mmCIF file of N, CA, C and O in Angstrom:
data_model
loop_
_atom_site.group_PDB
_atom_site.id
_atom_site.type_symbol
_atom_site.label_atom_id
_atom_site.label_comp_id
_atom_site.label_asym_id
_atom_site.label_seq_id
_atom_site.Cartn_x
_atom_site.Cartn_y
_atom_site.Cartn_z
ATOM 1 N N UNK A 1 -3.646 44.698 146.198
ATOM 2 C CA UNK A 1 -3.388 44.486 144.687
ATOM 3 C C UNK A 1 -2.817 43.292 144.495
ATOM 4 O O UNK A 1 -1.700 42.854 145.138
ATOM 5 N N UNK A 2 -3.155 42.491 143.462
ATOM 6 C CA UNK A 2 -2.608 41.335 143.004
ATOM 7 C C UNK A 2 -1.936 41.621 141.584
ATOM 8 O O UNK A 2 -2.731 41.884 140.652
ATOM 9 N N UNK A 3 -0.653 41.424 141.438
ATOM 10 C CA UNK A 3 -0.053 41.732 140.120
ATOM 11 C C UNK A 3 0.497 40.256 139.597
ATOM 12 O O UNK A 3 1.127 39.644 140.362
ATOM 13 N N UNK A 4 0.126 39.940 138.597
ATOM 14 C CA UNK A 4 0.643 38.610 137.896
ATOM 15 C C UNK A 4 0.320 38.376 136.465
ATOM 16 O O UNK A 4 -0.092 39.200 135.666
ATOM 17 N N UNK A 5 0.732 37.023 136.062
ATOM 18 C CA UNK A 5 0.521 36.698 134.685
ATOM 19 C C UNK A 5 -0.984 36.314 134.595
ATOM 20 O O UNK A 5 -1.841 36.613 135.199
ATOM 21 N N UNK A 6 -1.265 35.476 133.564
ATOM 22 C CA UNK A 6 -2.686 35.230 133.298
ATOM 23 C C UNK A 6 -3.444 34.382 134.445
ATOM 24 O O UNK A 6 -4.581 34.402 134.530
ATOM 25 N N UNK A 7 -2.536 33.770 135.334
ATOM 26 C CA UNK A 7 -3.153 33.108 136.375
ATOM 27 C C UNK A 7 -4.053 33.953 137.313
ATOM 28 O O UNK A 7 -4.980 33.544 137.987
ATOM 29 N N UNK A 8 -3.819 35.287 137.291
ATOM 30 C CA UNK A 8 -4.467 36.230 138.132
ATOM 31 C C UNK A 8 -5.845 36.474 137.644
ATOM 32 O O UNK A 8 -6.724 36.834 138.422
ATOM 33 N N UNK A 9 -6.200 36.509 136.400
ATOM 34 C CA UNK A 9 -7.376 36.641 135.821
ATOM 35 C C UNK A 9 -8.528 36.192 136.280
ATOM 36 O O UNK A 9 -9.633 36.735 136.498
ATOM 37 N N UNK A 10 -8.509 34.785 136.684
ATOM 38 C CA UNK A 10 -9.486 34.147 137.361
ATOM 39 C C UNK A 10 -9.883 34.260 138.668
ATOM 40 O O UNK A 10 -10.751 33.732 139.232
ATOM 41 N N UNK A 11 -8.994 34.946 139.429
ATOM 42 C CA UNK A 11 -9.150 35.313 140.810
ATOM 43 C C UNK A 11 -10.424 35.989 141.095
ATOM 44 O O UNK A 11 -10.689 36.933 140.474
ATOM 45 N N UNK A 12 -11.184 35.473 142.221
ATOM 46 C CA UNK A 12 -12.264 36.391 142.707
ATOM 47 C C UNK A 12 -12.059 36.651 144.104
ATOM 48 O O UNK A 12 -11.895 35.949 144.920
ATOM 49 N N UNK A 13 -12.128 38.051 144.333
ATOM 50 C CA UNK A 13 -11.977 38.477 145.530
ATOM 51 C C UNK A 13 -13.031 39.765 145.839
ATOM 52 O O UNK A 13 -13.752 40.161 144.795
ATOM 53 N N UNK A 14 -12.965 40.323 146.872
ATOM 54 C CA UNK A 14 -13.865 41.495 147.126
ATOM 55 C C UNK A 14 -13.646 42.833 146.374
ATOM 56 O O UNK A 14 -12.600 42.734 145.559
ATOM 57 N N UNK A 15 -14.574 43.729 146.356
ATOM 58 C CA UNK A 15 -14.384 44.924 145.520
ATOM 59 C C UNK A 15 -13.183 45.856 145.761
ATOM 60 O O UNK A 15 -12.671 46.551 144.973
ATOM 61 N N UNK A 16 -12.600 45.711 146.984
ATOM 62 C CA UNK A 16 -11.440 46.495 147.261
ATOM 63 C C UNK A 16 -10.070 45.945 146.674
ATOM 64 O O UNK A 16 -9.215 46.707 146.903
ATOM 65 N N UNK A 17 -10.176 44.810 146.347
ATOM 66 C CA UNK A 17 -8.901 44.225 145.764
ATOM 67 C C UNK A 17 -8.631 44.509 144.214
ATOM 68 O O UNK A 17 -9.602 44.055 143.513
ATOM 69 N N UNK A 18 -7.586 45.159 143.847
ATOM 70 C CA UNK A 18 -7.244 45.383 142.434
ATOM 71 C C UNK A 18 -6.407 44.303 141.882
ATOM 72 O O UNK A 18 -5.444 43.914 142.320
ATOM 73 N N UNK A 19 -6.826 43.652 140.819
ATOM 74 C CA UNK A 19 -6.267 42.631 140.120
ATOM 75 C C UNK A 19 -5.543 43.315 138.782
ATOM 76 O O UNK A 19 -6.181 43.955 138.126
ATOM 77 N N UNK A 20 -4.333 42.954 138.563
ATOM 78 C CA UNK A 20 -3.672 43.561 137.549
ATOM 79 C C UNK A 20 -2.979 42.464 136.729
ATOM 80 O O UNK A 20 -1.823 42.041 136.994
ATOM 81 N N UNK A 21 -3.751 41.789 135.727
ATOM 82 C CA UNK A 21 -3.207 40.516 135.049
ATOM 83 C C UNK A 21 -2.542 41.065 133.771
ATOM 84 O O UNK A 21 -2.934 41.882 133.173
ATOM 85 N N UNK A 22 -1.318 40.394 133.531
ATOM 86 C CA UNK A 22 -0.723 40.641 132.373
ATOM 87 C C UNK A 22 -0.568 39.204 131.746
ATOM 88 O O UNK A 22 0.406 38.421 131.936
ATOM 89 N N UNK A 23 -1.325 38.766 130.805
ATOM 90 C CA UNK A 23 -1.425 37.568 130.241
ATOM 91 C C UNK A 23 -0.093 37.272 129.488
ATOM 92 O O UNK A 23 0.277 38.161 128.730
ATOM 93 N N UNK A 24 0.441 36.141 129.626
ATOM 94 C CA UNK A 24 1.735 35.739 128.992
ATOM 95 C C UNK A 24 2.890 36.675 129.308
ATOM 96 O O UNK A 24 3.943 36.541 128.696
ATOM 97 N N UNK A 25 2.932 37.305 130.337
ATOM 98 C CA UNK A 25 3.996 38.244 130.748
ATOM 99 C C UNK A 25 5.200 37.504 131.377
ATOM 100 O O UNK A 25 5.145 36.282 131.861
ATOM 101 N N UNK A 26 6.261 38.159 131.330
ATOM 102 C CA UNK A 26 7.423 37.625 132.040
ATOM 103 C C UNK A 26 7.817 38.612 132.962
ATOM 104 O O UNK A 26 7.422 39.850 133.062
ATOM 105 N N UNK A 27 8.786 38.203 134.016
ATOM 106 C CA UNK A 27 9.333 39.236 134.906
ATOM 107 C C UNK A 27 9.917 40.243 134.197
ATOM 108 O O UNK A 27 9.801 41.457 134.611
ATOM 109 N N UNK A 28 10.665 40.083 133.278
ATOM 110 C CA UNK A 28 11.435 41.061 132.429
ATOM 111 C C UNK A 28 10.481 42.212 131.970
ATOM 112 O O UNK A 28 10.692 43.431 132.104
ATOM 113 N N UNK A 29 9.368 41.757 131.426
ATOM 114 C CA UNK A 29 8.352 42.646 130.910
ATOM 115 C C UNK A 29 7.745 43.611 132.123
ATOM 116 O O UNK A 29 7.542 44.761 131.927
ATOM 117 N N UNK A 30 7.536 42.878 133.188
ATOM 118 C CA UNK A 30 7.133 43.752 134.290
ATOM 119 C C UNK A 30 8.030 44.793 134.767
ATOM 120 O O UNK A 30 7.684 45.745 135.206
ATOM 121 N N UNK A 31 9.306 44.219 134.739
ATOM 122 C CA UNK A 31 10.268 45.159 135.286
ATOM 123 C C UNK A 31 10.377 46.514 134.300
ATOM 124 O O UNK A 31 10.390 47.505 134.807
ATOM 125 N N UNK A 32 10.035 46.224 132.976
ATOM 126 C CA UNK A 32 10.135 47.380 132.033
ATOM 127 C C UNK A 32 8.893 48.298 132.345
ATOM 128 O O UNK A 32 9.026 49.382 131.902
ATOM 129 N N UNK A 33 7.828 47.782 132.866
ATOM 130 C CA UNK A 33 6.555 48.342 132.972
ATOM 131 C C UNK A 33 6.352 49.046 134.365
ATOM 132 O O UNK A 33 5.411 49.915 134.347
ATOM 133 N N UNK A 34 6.969 48.573 135.335
ATOM 134 C CA UNK A 34 6.587 49.068 136.633
ATOM 135 C C UNK A 34 6.687 50.519 136.870
ATOM 136 O O UNK A 34 5.804 51.077 137.552
ATOM 137 N N UNK A 35 7.439 51.181 136.349
ATOM 138 C CA UNK A 35 7.729 52.666 136.484
ATOM 139 C C UNK A 35 6.498 53.424 135.851
ATOM 140 O O UNK A 35 6.200 54.561 136.072
ATOM 141 N N UNK A 36 5.817 52.789 135.004
ATOM 142 C CA UNK A 36 4.588 53.495 134.200
ATOM 143 C C UNK A 36 3.248 53.223 134.704
ATOM 144 O O UNK A 36 2.407 53.717 134.250
ATOM 145 N N UNK A 37 3.324 52.310 135.808
ATOM 146 C CA UNK A 37 1.914 51.874 136.375
ATOM 147 C C UNK A 37 1.257 53.206 136.953
ATOM 148 O O UNK A 37 1.966 54.017 137.747
ATOM 149 N N UNK A 38 0.020 53.485 136.647
ATOM 150 C CA UNK A 38 -0.524 54.661 137.104
ATOM 151 C C UNK A 38 -1.515 54.069 138.292
ATOM 152 O O UNK A 38 -2.823 54.010 138.057
ATOM 153 N N UNK A 39 -0.950 53.744 139.338
ATOM 154 C CA UNK A 39 -1.690 53.276 140.647
ATOM 155 C C UNK A 39 -1.484 54.063 141.720
ATOM 156 O O UNK A 39 -0.404 54.699 141.861
ATOM 157 N N UNK A 40 -2.411 54.133 142.702
ATOM 158 C CA UNK A 40 -2.375 54.904 143.864
ATOM 159 C C UNK A 40 -1.174 54.377 144.690
ATOM 160 O O UNK A 40 -0.973 53.200 145.045
ATOM 161 N N UNK A 41 -0.102 55.328 144.985
ATOM 162 C CA UNK A 41 0.971 54.917 145.878
ATOM 163 C C UNK A 41 0.571 54.559 147.212
ATOM 164 O O UNK A 41 1.534 53.955 147.918
ATOM 165 N N UNK A 42 -0.651 54.784 147.703
ATOM 166 C CA UNK A 42 -1.141 54.425 149.007
ATOM 167 C C UNK A 42 -1.574 52.905 149.256
ATOM 168 O O UNK A 42 -2.320 52.603 150.002
ATOM 169 N N UNK A 43 -1.110 52.154 148.197
ATOM 170 C CA UNK A 43 -1.574 50.723 148.060
ATOM 171 C C UNK A 43 -1.088 50.094 149.453
ATOM 172 O O UNK A 43 0.048 50.394 149.822
ATOM 173 N N UNK A 44 -1.904 49.357 150.026
ATOM 174 C CA UNK A 44 -1.403 48.620 151.377
ATOM 175 C C UNK A 44 -0.740 47.399 151.197
ATOM 176 O O UNK A 44 0.248 47.120 151.994
ATOM 177 N N UNK A 45 -0.976 46.591 150.256
ATOM 178 C CA UNK A 45 -0.459 45.421 149.968
ATOM 179 C C UNK A 45 -0.276 45.076 148.485
ATOM 180 O O UNK A 45 -1.087 45.484 147.723
ATOM 181 N N UNK A 46 0.795 44.433 148.208
ATOM 182 C CA UNK A 46 0.956 43.913 146.761
ATOM 183 C C UNK A 46 1.306 42.550 146.726
ATOM 184 O O UNK A 46 2.330 42.022 147.451
ATOM 185 N N UNK A 47 0.766 41.626 146.075
ATOM 186 C CA UNK A 47 0.973 40.210 146.016
ATOM 187 C C UNK A 47 1.454 40.005 144.588
ATOM 188 O O UNK A 47 0.858 40.369 143.496
ATOM 189 N N UNK A 48 2.607 39.376 144.395
ATOM 190 C CA UNK A 48 3.227 39.036 143.158
ATOM 191 C C UNK A 48 3.004 37.576 142.886
ATOM 192 O O UNK A 48 3.408 36.646 143.598
ATOM 193 N N UNK A 49 2.086 37.326 141.739
ATOM 194 C CA UNK A 49 1.887 35.974 141.310
ATOM 195 C C UNK A 49 2.401 35.984 139.771
ATOM 196 O O UNK A 49 1.746 36.120 138.914
ATOM 197 N N UNK A 50 3.779 35.628 139.801
ATOM 198 C CA UNK A 50 4.461 35.698 138.466
ATOM 199 C C UNK A 50 5.379 34.553 138.256
ATOM 200 O O UNK A 50 5.601 33.777 139.245
ATOM 201 N N UNK A 51 5.844 34.456 137.225
ATOM 202 C CA UNK A 51 7.137 33.644 136.978
ATOM 203 C C UNK A 51 6.860 32.282 136.240
ATOM 204 O O UNK A 51 7.783 31.699 135.723
ATOM 205 N N UNK A 52 5.483 31.847 135.971
ATOM 206 C CA UNK A 52 5.320 30.717 135.410
ATOM 207 C C UNK A 52 5.811 30.735 133.908
ATOM 208 O O UNK A 52 6.297 29.704 133.182
ATOM 209 N N UNK A 53 5.669 31.914 133.299
ATOM 210 C CA UNK A 53 6.159 32.071 131.912
ATOM 211 C C UNK A 53 7.609 32.107 131.660
ATOM 212 O O UNK A 53 8.196 31.815 130.633
ATOM 213 N N UNK A 54 8.363 32.481 132.924
ATOM 214 C CA UNK A 54 9.721 32.735 132.676
ATOM 215 C C UNK A 54 10.507 31.280 132.720
ATOM 216 O O UNK A 54 11.650 31.177 132.256
ATOM 217 N N UNK A 55 9.818 30.288 133.237
ATOM 218 C CA UNK A 55 10.322 28.983 133.284
ATOM 219 C C UNK A 55 10.633 28.397 131.911
ATOM 220 O O UNK A 55 11.636 27.655 131.730
ATOM 221 N N UNK A 56 9.890 28.799 130.952
ATOM 222 C CA UNK A 56 9.916 28.338 129.618
ATOM 223 C C UNK A 56 10.937 29.192 128.823
ATOM 224 O O UNK A 56 11.297 28.721 127.735
ATOM 225 N N UNK A 57 11.597 30.157 129.292
ATOM 226 C CA UNK A 57 12.575 30.793 128.597
ATOM 227 C C UNK A 57 13.914 30.213 128.864
ATOM 228 O O UNK A 57 14.082 29.311 129.638
ATOM 229 N N UNK A 58 14.928 30.934 128.132
ATOM 230 C CA UNK A 58 16.240 30.190 128.258
ATOM 231 C C UNK A 58 17.035 30.823 129.441
ATOM 232 O O UNK A 58 18.123 30.489 129.638
ATOM 233 N N UNK A 59 16.296 31.448 130.233
ATOM 234 C CA UNK A 59 16.933 31.971 131.492
ATOM 235 C C UNK A 59 17.298 30.800 132.430
ATOM 236 O O UNK A 59 16.404 29.955 132.519
ATOM 237 N N UNK A 60 18.319 30.841 133.229
ATOM 238 C CA UNK A 60 18.601 30.009 134.278
ATOM 239 C C UNK A 60 17.846 30.211 135.468
ATOM 240 O O UNK A 60 17.158 31.379 135.589
ATOM 241 N N UNK A 61 17.754 29.277 136.447
ATOM 242 C CA UNK A 61 17.028 29.494 137.618
ATOM 243 C C UNK A 61 17.605 30.843 138.439
ATOM 244 O O UNK A 61 16.986 31.618 138.906
ATOM 245 N N UNK A 62 18.929 30.952 138.332
ATOM 246 C CA UNK A 62 19.526 32.102 139.172
ATOM 247 C C UNK A 62 19.181 33.360 138.440
ATOM 248 O O UNK A 62 18.833 34.340 139.191
ATOM 249 N N UNK A 63 19.001 33.505 137.095
ATOM 250 C CA UNK A 63 18.623 34.546 136.428
ATOM 251 C C UNK A 63 17.218 35.059 136.763
ATOM 252 O O UNK A 63 16.816 36.224 136.903
ATOM 253 N N UNK A 64 16.409 34.079 136.770
ATOM 254 C CA UNK A 64 14.874 34.205 137.147
ATOM 255 C C UNK A 64 14.887 34.776 138.520
ATOM 256 O O UNK A 64 14.224 35.783 138.744
ATOM 257 N N UNK A 65 15.616 34.146 139.558
ATOM 258 C CA UNK A 65 15.531 34.740 140.838
ATOM 259 C C UNK A 65 16.104 36.187 141.037
ATOM 260 O O UNK A 65 15.514 36.994 141.735
ATOM 261 N N UNK A 66 17.015 36.322 140.207
ATOM 262 C CA UNK A 66 17.658 37.793 140.298
ATOM 263 C C UNK A 66 16.573 38.722 139.688
ATOM 264 O O UNK A 66 16.551 39.840 140.314
ATOM 265 N N UNK A 67 16.007 38.362 138.680
ATOM 266 C CA UNK A 67 14.993 39.265 138.094
ATOM 267 C C UNK A 67 13.694 39.362 139.012
ATOM 268 O O UNK A 67 13.279 40.576 139.160
ATOM 269 N N UNK A 68 13.469 38.420 139.685
ATOM 270 C CA UNK A 68 12.244 38.359 140.588
ATOM 271 C C UNK A 68 12.593 39.478 141.753
ATOM 272 O O UNK A 68 11.754 40.296 142.005
ATOM 273 N N UNK A 69 13.761 39.174 142.164
ATOM 274 C CA UNK A 69 14.312 40.006 143.203
ATOM 275 C C UNK A 69 14.470 41.504 142.971
ATOM 276 O O UNK A 69 14.014 42.422 143.541
ATOM 277 N N UNK A 70 14.784 41.815 141.705
ATOM 278 C CA UNK A 70 14.910 43.230 141.152
ATOM 279 C C UNK A 70 13.510 43.781 140.982
ATOM 280 O O UNK A 70 13.297 44.894 141.391
ATOM 281 N N UNK A 71 12.515 43.044 140.554
ATOM 282 C CA UNK A 71 11.149 43.432 140.355
ATOM 283 C C UNK A 71 10.631 43.754 141.763
ATOM 284 O O UNK A 71 9.933 44.762 141.844
ATOM 285 N N UNK A 72 10.949 42.996 142.807
ATOM 286 C CA UNK A 72 10.385 43.343 144.103
ATOM 287 C C UNK A 72 11.091 44.582 144.578
ATOM 288 O O UNK A 72 10.269 45.443 145.166
ATOM 289 N N UNK A 73 12.182 44.817 144.354
ATOM 290 C CA UNK A 73 12.856 46.201 144.683
ATOM 291 C C UNK A 73 12.193 47.358 143.955
ATOM 292 O O UNK A 73 11.887 48.379 144.611
ATOM 293 N N UNK A 74 11.752 47.058 142.759
ATOM 294 C CA UNK A 74 11.072 48.285 141.958
ATOM 295 C C UNK A 74 9.663 48.344 142.390
ATOM 296 O O UNK A 74 9.344 49.555 142.574
ATOM 297 N N UNK A 75 9.033 47.276 142.806
ATOM 298 C CA UNK A 75 7.694 47.475 143.406
ATOM 299 C C UNK A 75 7.714 48.135 144.679
ATOM 300 O O UNK A 75 6.919 48.992 144.933
ATOM 301 N N UNK A 76 8.700 47.816 145.520
ATOM 302 C CA UNK A 76 8.941 48.458 146.859
ATOM 303 C C UNK A 76 9.102 49.974 146.637
ATOM 304 O O UNK A 76 8.668 50.863 147.428
ATOM 305 N N UNK A 77 10.098 50.309 145.604
ATOM 306 C CA UNK A 77 10.246 51.732 145.365
ATOM 307 C C UNK A 77 8.835 52.423 144.908
ATOM 308 O O UNK A 77 8.717 53.719 145.211
ATOM 309 N N UNK A 78 8.160 51.714 144.081
ATOM 310 C CA UNK A 78 6.927 52.308 143.480
ATOM 311 C C UNK A 78 5.817 52.479 144.680
ATOM 312 O O UNK A 78 5.000 53.506 144.679
ATOM 313 N N UNK A 79 5.805 51.529 145.525
ATOM 314 C CA UNK A 79 4.689 51.522 146.657
ATOM 315 C C UNK A 79 5.426 51.367 147.895
ATOM 316 O O UNK A 79 5.391 50.227 148.571
ATOM 317 N N UNK A 80 6.009 52.398 148.358
ATOM 318 C CA UNK A 80 6.931 52.318 149.602
ATOM 319 C C UNK A 80 6.156 51.855 150.874
ATOM 320 O O UNK A 80 6.994 51.429 151.788
ATOM 321 N N UNK A 81 4.983 52.129 151.021
ATOM 322 C CA UNK A 81 4.169 51.810 152.141
ATOM 323 C C UNK A 81 3.619 50.523 152.232
ATOM 324 O O UNK A 81 3.026 50.084 153.256
ATOM 325 N N UNK A 82 3.606 49.701 151.049
ATOM 326 C CA UNK A 82 2.971 48.468 150.831
ATOM 327 C C UNK A 82 3.634 47.359 151.500
ATOM 328 O O UNK A 82 4.992 47.277 151.548
ATOM 329 N N UNK A 83 2.834 46.226 152.006
ATOM 330 C CA UNK A 83 3.403 45.134 152.330
ATOM 331 C C UNK A 83 3.492 44.317 151.004
ATOM 332 O O UNK A 83 2.587 44.226 150.325
ATOM 333 N N UNK A 84 4.726 43.648 150.759
ATOM 334 C CA UNK A 84 4.796 43.009 149.344
ATOM 335 C C UNK A 84 4.880 41.407 149.735
ATOM 336 O O UNK A 84 5.674 41.022 150.495
ATOM 337 N N UNK A 85 3.981 40.699 149.137
ATOM 338 C CA UNK A 85 3.935 39.253 149.277
ATOM 339 C C UNK A 85 4.294 38.614 147.880
ATOM 340 O O UNK A 85 3.930 38.908 146.951
ATOM 341 N N UNK A 86 5.474 37.700 148.107
ATOM 342 C CA UNK A 86 5.847 37.143 146.951
ATOM 343 C C UNK A 86 5.572 35.614 146.924
ATOM 344 O O UNK A 86 6.088 34.994 147.849
ATOM 345 N N UNK A 87 4.805 35.261 145.995
ATOM 346 C CA UNK A 87 4.400 33.771 146.051
ATOM 347 C C UNK A 87 5.310 33.061 145.169
ATOM 348 O O UNK A 87 6.037 33.429 144.268
ATOM 349 N N UNK A 88 5.591 31.785 145.652
ATOM 350 C CA UNK A 88 6.339 30.816 144.952
ATOM 351 C C UNK A 88 5.715 30.768 143.338
ATOM 352 O O UNK A 88 4.495 31.099 143.239
ATOM 353 N N UNK A 89 6.495 30.309 142.507
ATOM 354 C CA UNK A 89 6.026 30.064 141.107
ATOM 355 C C UNK A 89 5.032 28.963 141.143
ATOM 356 O O UNK A 89 5.474 27.985 141.568
ATOM 357 N N UNK A 90 3.884 29.076 140.635
ATOM 358 C CA UNK A 90 2.889 27.929 140.806
ATOM 359 C C UNK A 90 3.351 26.819 139.674
ATOM 360 O O UNK A 90 3.788 27.322 138.568
ATOM 361 N N UNK A 91 3.049 25.589 140.090
ATOM 362 C CA UNK A 91 3.482 24.480 139.114
ATOM 363 C C UNK A 91 2.538 24.570 137.950
ATOM 364 O O UNK A 91 1.436 24.955 138.062
ATOM 365 N N UNK A 92 3.085 23.944 136.912
ATOM 366 C CA UNK A 92 2.316 23.791 135.619
ATOM 367 C C UNK A 92 2.312 22.286 135.276
ATOM 368 O O UNK A 92 3.369 21.762 135.024
ATOM 369 N N UNK A 93 1.178 21.758 134.814
ATOM 370 C CA UNK A 93 1.160 20.458 134.398
ATOM 371 C C UNK A 93 1.754 20.120 132.902
ATOM 372 O O UNK A 93 2.148 19.208 132.621
ATOM 373 N N UNK A 94 1.747 21.450 132.184
ATOM 374 C CA UNK A 94 2.250 21.152 130.656
ATOM 375 C C UNK A 94 3.767 21.363 130.619
ATOM 376 O O UNK A 94 4.118 21.439 129.457
ATOM 377 N N UNK A 95 4.390 21.424 131.600
ATOM 378 C CA UNK A 95 5.930 21.653 131.556
ATOM 379 C C UNK A 95 6.590 20.224 131.288
ATOM 380 O O UNK A 95 6.183 19.295 131.942
ATOM 381 N N UNK A 96 7.653 20.265 130.504
ATOM 382 C CA UNK A 96 8.493 19.106 130.366
ATOM 383 C C UNK A 96 9.160 18.907 131.640
ATOM 384 O O UNK A 96 9.401 19.804 132.490
ATOM 385 N N UNK A 97 9.719 17.495 131.861
ATOM 386 C CA UNK A 97 10.303 17.265 133.078
ATOM 387 C C UNK A 97 11.388 18.171 133.506
ATOM 388 O O UNK A 97 11.522 18.603 134.699
ATOM 389 N N UNK A 98 12.334 18.501 132.510
ATOM 390 C CA UNK A 98 13.430 19.385 132.921
ATOM 391 C C UNK A 98 12.986 20.761 133.348
ATOM 392 O O UNK A 98 13.735 21.438 134.174
ATOM 393 N N UNK A 99 11.888 21.152 132.813
ATOM 394 C CA UNK A 99 11.365 22.469 133.341
ATOM 395 C C UNK A 99 10.674 22.408 134.627
ATOM 396 O O UNK A 99 10.711 23.354 135.343
ATOM 397 N N UNK A 100 10.152 21.382 134.881
ATOM 398 C CA UNK A 100 9.596 21.147 136.321
ATOM 399 C C UNK A 100 10.621 21.177 137.251
ATOM 400 O O UNK A 100 10.569 21.876 138.382
ATOM 401 N N UNK A 101 11.824 20.601 136.934
ATOM 402 C CA UNK A 101 12.992 20.605 137.773
ATOM 403 C C UNK A 101 13.463 22.166 137.807
ATOM 404 O O UNK A 101 13.945 22.557 138.991
ATOM 405 N N UNK A 102 13.488 22.841 136.831
ATOM 406 C CA UNK A 102 13.775 24.340 136.889
ATOM 407 C C UNK A 102 13.034 25.099 137.739
ATOM 408 O O UNK A 102 13.561 25.888 138.591
ATOM 409 N N UNK A 103 11.660 24.793 137.734
ATOM 410 C CA UNK A 103 10.699 25.495 138.483
ATOM 411 C C UNK A 103 11.010 25.229 139.968
ATOM 412 O O UNK A 103 11.064 26.110 140.753
ATOM 413 N N UNK A 104 11.175 23.900 140.286
ATOM 414 C CA UNK A 104 11.487 23.484 141.669
ATOM 415 C C UNK A 104 12.766 24.207 142.114
ATOM 416 O O UNK A 104 12.768 24.719 143.342
ATOM 417 N N UNK A 105 13.750 24.386 141.238
ATOM 418 C CA UNK A 105 15.058 25.076 141.753
ATOM 419 C C UNK A 105 14.694 26.604 141.880
ATOM 420 O O UNK A 105 15.363 27.052 142.868
ATOM 421 N N UNK A 106 13.985 27.217 140.953
ATOM 422 C CA UNK A 106 13.754 28.551 141.290
ATOM 423 C C UNK A 106 13.085 28.777 142.620
ATOM 424 O O UNK A 106 13.230 29.630 143.396
ATOM 425 N N UNK A 107 11.991 27.898 142.967
ATOM 426 C CA UNK A 107 11.202 28.085 144.116
ATOM 427 C C UNK A 107 12.136 27.890 145.295
ATOM 428 O O UNK A 107 12.040 28.580 146.476
ATOM 429 N N UNK A 108 12.955 26.970 145.240
ATOM 430 C CA UNK A 108 14.076 26.696 146.282
ATOM 431 C C UNK A 108 14.889 27.816 146.617
ATOM 432 O O UNK A 108 15.182 28.344 147.650
ATOM 433 N N UNK A 109 15.565 28.490 145.492
ATOM 434 C CA UNK A 109 16.292 29.744 145.711
ATOM 435 C C UNK A 109 15.530 30.807 146.127
ATOM 436 O O UNK A 109 15.998 31.565 146.943
ATOM 437 N N UNK A 110 14.255 31.025 145.733
ATOM 438 C CA UNK A 110 13.393 32.167 146.256
ATOM 439 C C UNK A 110 13.201 31.926 147.879
ATOM 440 O O UNK A 110 13.029 32.899 148.500
ATOM 441 N N UNK A 111 13.123 30.701 148.194
ATOM 442 C CA UNK A 111 12.781 30.414 149.764
ATOM 443 C C UNK A 111 13.975 30.787 150.492
ATOM 444 O O UNK A 111 13.768 31.010 151.574
ATOM 445 N N UNK A 112 15.121 30.845 149.927
ATOM 446 C CA UNK A 112 16.450 31.205 150.678
ATOM 447 C C UNK A 112 16.495 32.676 150.789
ATOM 448 O O UNK A 112 16.611 33.486 151.080
#
């Protein structure tokens, strides 16, 4: 299963992979929705492709990382047997310079 923002929509995989796109979503929104997901708890793997929309909010890099970590904990509780893959926040060409630096900072913190 791949859960993410609008970037997930265009992915093409085999029929066994479930894509769950939330266009324009933020980590905060996903945190509020995770408990309502009606998906099979026997999911084997979950990949999170999120965070690009959070870079443009007034949240600091540390707040984004805290929220991402909290979301991972909630996903783990929802799908206890799944392997969880957390991707770095993908770069965006449309970001102002200071936001590109914020994105790099978030990804650096996530890597630690």
